[in-house]
PDB file of C-alpha atoms in Angstrom:
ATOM      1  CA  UNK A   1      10.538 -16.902 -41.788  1.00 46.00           C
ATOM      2  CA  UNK A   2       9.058 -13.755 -40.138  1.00 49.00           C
ATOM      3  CA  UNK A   3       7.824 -12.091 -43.671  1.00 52.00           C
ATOM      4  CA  UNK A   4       5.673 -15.580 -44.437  1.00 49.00           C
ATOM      5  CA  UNK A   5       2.715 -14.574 -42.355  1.00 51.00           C
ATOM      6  CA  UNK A   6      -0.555 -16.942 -43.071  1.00 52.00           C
ATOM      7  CA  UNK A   7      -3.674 -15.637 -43.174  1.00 55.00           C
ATOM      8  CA  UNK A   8      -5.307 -14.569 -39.637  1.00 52.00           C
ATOM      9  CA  UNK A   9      -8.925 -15.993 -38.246  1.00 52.00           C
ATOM     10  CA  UNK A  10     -10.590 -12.928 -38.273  1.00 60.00           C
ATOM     11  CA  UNK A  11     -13.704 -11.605 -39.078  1.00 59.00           C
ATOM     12  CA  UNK A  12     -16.067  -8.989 -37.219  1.00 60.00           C
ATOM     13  CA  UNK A  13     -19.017  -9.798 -38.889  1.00 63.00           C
ATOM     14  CA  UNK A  14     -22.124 -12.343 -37.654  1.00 62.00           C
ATOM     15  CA  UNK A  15     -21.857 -15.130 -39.739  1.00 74.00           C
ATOM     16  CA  UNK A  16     -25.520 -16.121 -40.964  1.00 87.00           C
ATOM     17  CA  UNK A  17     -24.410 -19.380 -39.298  1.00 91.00           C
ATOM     18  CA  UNK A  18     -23.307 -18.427 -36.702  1.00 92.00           C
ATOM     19  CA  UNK A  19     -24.950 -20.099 -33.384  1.00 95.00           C
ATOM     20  CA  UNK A  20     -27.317 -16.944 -32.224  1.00 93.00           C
ATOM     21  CA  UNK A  21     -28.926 -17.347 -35.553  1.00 92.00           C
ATOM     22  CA  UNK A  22     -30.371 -20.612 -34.339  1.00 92.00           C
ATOM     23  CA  UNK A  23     -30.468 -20.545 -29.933  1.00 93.00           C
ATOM     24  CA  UNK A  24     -31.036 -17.472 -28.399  1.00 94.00           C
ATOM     25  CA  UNK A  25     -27.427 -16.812 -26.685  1.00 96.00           C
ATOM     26  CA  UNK A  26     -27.983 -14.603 -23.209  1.00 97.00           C
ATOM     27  CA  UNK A  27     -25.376 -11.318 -22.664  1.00 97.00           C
ATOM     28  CA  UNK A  28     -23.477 -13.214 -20.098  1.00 97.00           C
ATOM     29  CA  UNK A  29     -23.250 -16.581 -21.961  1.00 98.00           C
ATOM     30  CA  UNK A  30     -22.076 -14.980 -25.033  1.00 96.00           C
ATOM     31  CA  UNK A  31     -19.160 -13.197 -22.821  1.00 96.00           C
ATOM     32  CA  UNK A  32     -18.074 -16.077 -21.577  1.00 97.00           C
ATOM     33  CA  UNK A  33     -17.519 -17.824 -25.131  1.00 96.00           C
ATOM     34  CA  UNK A  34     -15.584 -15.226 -26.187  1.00 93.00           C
ATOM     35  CA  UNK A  35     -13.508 -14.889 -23.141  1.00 93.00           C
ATOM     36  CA  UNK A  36     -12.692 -18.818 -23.316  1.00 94.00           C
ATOM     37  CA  UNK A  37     -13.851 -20.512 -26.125  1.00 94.00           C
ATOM     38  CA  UNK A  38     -13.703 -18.236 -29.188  1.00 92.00           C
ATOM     39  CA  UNK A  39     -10.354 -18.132 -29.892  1.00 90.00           C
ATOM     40  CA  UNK A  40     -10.240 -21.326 -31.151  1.00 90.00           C
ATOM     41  CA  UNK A  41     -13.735 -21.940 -31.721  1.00 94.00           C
ATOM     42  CA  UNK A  42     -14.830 -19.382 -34.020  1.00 92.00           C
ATOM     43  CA  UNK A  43     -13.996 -17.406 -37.368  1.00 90.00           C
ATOM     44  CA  UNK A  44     -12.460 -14.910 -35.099  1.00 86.00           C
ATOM     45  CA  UNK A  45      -9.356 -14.793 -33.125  1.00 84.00           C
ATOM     46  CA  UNK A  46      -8.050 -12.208 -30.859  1.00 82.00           C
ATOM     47  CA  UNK A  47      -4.283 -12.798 -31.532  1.00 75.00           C
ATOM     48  CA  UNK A  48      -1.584 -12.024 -28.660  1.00 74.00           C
ATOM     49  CA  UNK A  49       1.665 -10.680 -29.651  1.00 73.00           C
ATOM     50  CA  UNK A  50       3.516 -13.666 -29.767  1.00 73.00           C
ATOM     51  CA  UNK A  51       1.406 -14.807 -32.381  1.00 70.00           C
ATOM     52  CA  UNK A  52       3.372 -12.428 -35.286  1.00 74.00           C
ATOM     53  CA  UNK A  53       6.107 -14.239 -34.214  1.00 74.00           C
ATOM     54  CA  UNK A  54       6.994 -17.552 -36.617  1.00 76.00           C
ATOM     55  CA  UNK A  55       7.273 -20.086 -35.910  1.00 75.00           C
ATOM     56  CA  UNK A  56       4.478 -19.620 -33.087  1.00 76.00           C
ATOM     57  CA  UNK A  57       1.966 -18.272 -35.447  1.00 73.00           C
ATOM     58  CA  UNK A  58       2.168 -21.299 -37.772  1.00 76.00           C
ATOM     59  CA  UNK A  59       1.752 -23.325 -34.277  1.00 79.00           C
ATOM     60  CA  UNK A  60      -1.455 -21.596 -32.826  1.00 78.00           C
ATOM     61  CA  UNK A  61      -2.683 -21.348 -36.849  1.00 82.00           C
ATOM     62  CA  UNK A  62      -2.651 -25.229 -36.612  1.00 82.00           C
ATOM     63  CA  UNK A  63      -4.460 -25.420 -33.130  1.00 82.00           C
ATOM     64  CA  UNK A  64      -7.241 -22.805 -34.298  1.00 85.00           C
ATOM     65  CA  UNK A  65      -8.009 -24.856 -37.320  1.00 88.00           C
ATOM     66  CA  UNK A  66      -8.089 -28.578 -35.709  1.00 90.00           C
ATOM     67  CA  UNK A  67     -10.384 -26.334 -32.705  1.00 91.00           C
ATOM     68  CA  UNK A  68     -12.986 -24.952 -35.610  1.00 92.00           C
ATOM     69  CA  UNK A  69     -12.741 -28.393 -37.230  1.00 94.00           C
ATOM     70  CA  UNK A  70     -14.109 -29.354 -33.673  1.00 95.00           C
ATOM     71  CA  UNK A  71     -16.730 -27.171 -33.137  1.00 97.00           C
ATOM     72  CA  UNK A  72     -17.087 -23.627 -34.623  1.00 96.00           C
ATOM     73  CA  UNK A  73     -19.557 -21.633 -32.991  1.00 96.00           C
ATOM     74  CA  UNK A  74     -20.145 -19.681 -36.158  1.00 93.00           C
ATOM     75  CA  UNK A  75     -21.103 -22.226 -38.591  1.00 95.00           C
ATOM     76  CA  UNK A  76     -23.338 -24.254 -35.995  1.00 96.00           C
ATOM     77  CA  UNK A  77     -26.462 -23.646 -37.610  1.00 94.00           C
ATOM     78  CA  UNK A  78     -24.861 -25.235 -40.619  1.00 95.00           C
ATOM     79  CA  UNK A  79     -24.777 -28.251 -38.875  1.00 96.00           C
ATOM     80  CA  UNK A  80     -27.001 -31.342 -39.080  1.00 94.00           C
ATOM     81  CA  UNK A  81     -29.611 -31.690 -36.277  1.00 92.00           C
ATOM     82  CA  UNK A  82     -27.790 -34.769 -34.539  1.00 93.00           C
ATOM     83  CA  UNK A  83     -24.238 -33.178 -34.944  1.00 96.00           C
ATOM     84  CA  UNK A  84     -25.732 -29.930 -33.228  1.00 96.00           C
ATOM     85  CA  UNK A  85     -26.721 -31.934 -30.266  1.00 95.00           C
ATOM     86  CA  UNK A  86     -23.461 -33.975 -30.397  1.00 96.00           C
ATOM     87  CA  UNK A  87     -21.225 -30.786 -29.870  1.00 97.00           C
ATOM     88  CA  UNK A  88     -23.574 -29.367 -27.339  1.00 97.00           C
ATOM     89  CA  UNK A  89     -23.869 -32.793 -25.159  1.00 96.00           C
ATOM     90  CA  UNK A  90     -19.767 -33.019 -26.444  1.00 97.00           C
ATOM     91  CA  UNK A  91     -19.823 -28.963 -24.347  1.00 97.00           C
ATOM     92  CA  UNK A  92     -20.895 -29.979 -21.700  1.00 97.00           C
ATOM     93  CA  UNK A  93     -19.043 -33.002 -20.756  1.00 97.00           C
ATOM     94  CA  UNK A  94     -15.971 -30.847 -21.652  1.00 96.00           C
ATOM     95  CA  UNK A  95     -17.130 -28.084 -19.128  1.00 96.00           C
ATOM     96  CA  UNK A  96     -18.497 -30.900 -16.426  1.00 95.00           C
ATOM     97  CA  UNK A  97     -14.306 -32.814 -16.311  1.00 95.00           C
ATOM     98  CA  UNK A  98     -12.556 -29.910 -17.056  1.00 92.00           C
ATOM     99  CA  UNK A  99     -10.868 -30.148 -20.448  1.00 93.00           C
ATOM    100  CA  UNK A 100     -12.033 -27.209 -21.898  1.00 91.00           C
ATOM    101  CA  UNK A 101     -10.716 -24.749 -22.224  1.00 87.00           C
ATOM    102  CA  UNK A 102      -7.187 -26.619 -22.719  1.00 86.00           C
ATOM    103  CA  UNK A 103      -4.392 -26.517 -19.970  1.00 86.00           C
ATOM    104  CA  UNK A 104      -2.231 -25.223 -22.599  1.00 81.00           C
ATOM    105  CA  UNK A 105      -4.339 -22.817 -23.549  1.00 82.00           C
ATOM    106  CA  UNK A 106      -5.115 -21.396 -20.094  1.00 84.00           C
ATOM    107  CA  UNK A 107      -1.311 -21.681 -19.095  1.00 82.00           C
ATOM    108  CA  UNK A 108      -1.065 -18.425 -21.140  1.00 80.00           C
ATOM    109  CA  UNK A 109      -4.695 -16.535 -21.111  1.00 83.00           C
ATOM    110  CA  UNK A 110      -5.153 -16.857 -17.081  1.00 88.00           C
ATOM    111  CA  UNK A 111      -8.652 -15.143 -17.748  1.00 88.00           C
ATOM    112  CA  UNK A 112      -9.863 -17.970 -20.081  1.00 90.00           C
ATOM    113  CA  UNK A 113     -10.166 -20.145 -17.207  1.00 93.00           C
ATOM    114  CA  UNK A 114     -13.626 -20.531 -15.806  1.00 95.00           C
ATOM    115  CA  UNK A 115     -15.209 -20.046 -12.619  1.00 95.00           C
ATOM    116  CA  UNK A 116     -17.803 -22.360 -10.885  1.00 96.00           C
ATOM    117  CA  UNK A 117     -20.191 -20.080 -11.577  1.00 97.00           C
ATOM    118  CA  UNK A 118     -19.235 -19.224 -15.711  1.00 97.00           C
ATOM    119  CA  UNK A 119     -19.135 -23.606 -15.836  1.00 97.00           C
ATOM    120  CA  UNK A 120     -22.711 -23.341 -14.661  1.00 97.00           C
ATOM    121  CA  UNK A 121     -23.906 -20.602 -16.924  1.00 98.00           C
ATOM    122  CA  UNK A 122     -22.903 -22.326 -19.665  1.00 98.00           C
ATOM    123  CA  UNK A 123     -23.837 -25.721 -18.684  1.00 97.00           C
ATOM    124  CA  UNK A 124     -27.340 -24.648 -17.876  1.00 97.00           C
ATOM    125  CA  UNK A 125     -27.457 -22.865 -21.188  1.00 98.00           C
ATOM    126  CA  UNK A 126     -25.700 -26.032 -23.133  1.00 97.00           C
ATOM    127  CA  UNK A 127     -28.659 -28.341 -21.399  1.00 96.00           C
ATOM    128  CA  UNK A 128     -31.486 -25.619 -22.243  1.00 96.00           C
ATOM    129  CA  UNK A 129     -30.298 -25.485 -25.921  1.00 96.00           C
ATOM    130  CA  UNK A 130     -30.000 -29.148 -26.561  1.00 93.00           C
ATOM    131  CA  UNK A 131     -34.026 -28.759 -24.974  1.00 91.00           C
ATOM    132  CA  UNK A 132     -34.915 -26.178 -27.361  1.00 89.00           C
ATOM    133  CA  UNK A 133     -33.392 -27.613 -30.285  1.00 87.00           C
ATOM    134  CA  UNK A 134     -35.361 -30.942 -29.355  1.00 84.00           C
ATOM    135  CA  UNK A 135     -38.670 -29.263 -29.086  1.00 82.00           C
ATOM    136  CA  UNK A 136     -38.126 -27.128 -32.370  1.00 75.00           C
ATOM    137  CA  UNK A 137     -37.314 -30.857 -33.955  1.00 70.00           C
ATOM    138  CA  UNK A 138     -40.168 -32.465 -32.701  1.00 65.00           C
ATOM    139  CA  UNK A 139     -42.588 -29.221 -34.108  1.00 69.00           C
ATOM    140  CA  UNK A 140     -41.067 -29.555 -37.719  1.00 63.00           C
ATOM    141  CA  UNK A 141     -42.150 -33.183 -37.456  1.00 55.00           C
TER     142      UNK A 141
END
């Protein structure tokens, strides 16, 4: 079981998706998305060392791909207008009752769990991106 080793979610590159190519993402907004969101949200995973470990890797493979099926931060400029706005009013409601990042998730990586003030970074830069991508709509009108 231990030789069978799927392919990892890594890449180090900027996808020409990815979400900076479309909504300017701040220093401290894009540190917080990768300490709690881009592990499962993104084409690239920093992998603990449990995760070489079957049949664990097969396990956190699964909940990577249903969490990019989700919402991948680096193919959101590939999404449609009204799905872009859906996953950004979907990140904030997530951030707002607490069920992001997941329990399970945090039970392991302590420092994934936000702080008052990280929830409000990103909800005030979820809110001003769902403005801006309004106002860009309305000028391409």
């Amino acid at each position: 079981m231990q030789i069978l080793q799927p392919a990892r979610n890594k890449s180090v590159q900027v996808m020409p998706q990815d979400i900076s190519t479309l909504i300017p993402v701040p220093d401290d907004v894009q540190g917080i998305l990768k300490k709690s969101c881009y592990d499962c949200h993104s084409n690239n995973t920093e992998y603990p060392w449990y995760a070489y470990v079957q049949p664990l890797h097969w396990y956190l493979n699964s909940h990577i791909r249903s969490g990019k099926e989700e919402l991948n931060f680096n193919e959101f400029a590939g999404y449609t207008l009204r799905r872009r706005q859906n996953k950004l009013r979907a990140i904030e409601n997530s951030l707002k009752d607490g069920t992001m990042p997941l329990s399970s998730y945090s039970l392991i990586h302590r420092n994934a769990i936000l702080d008052p003030r990280e929830k409000s970074i990103l909800i005030k830069w979820v809110q001003n991106s769902r403005d801006s991508l309004n106002r860009k709509n309305l000028t391409a009108l």
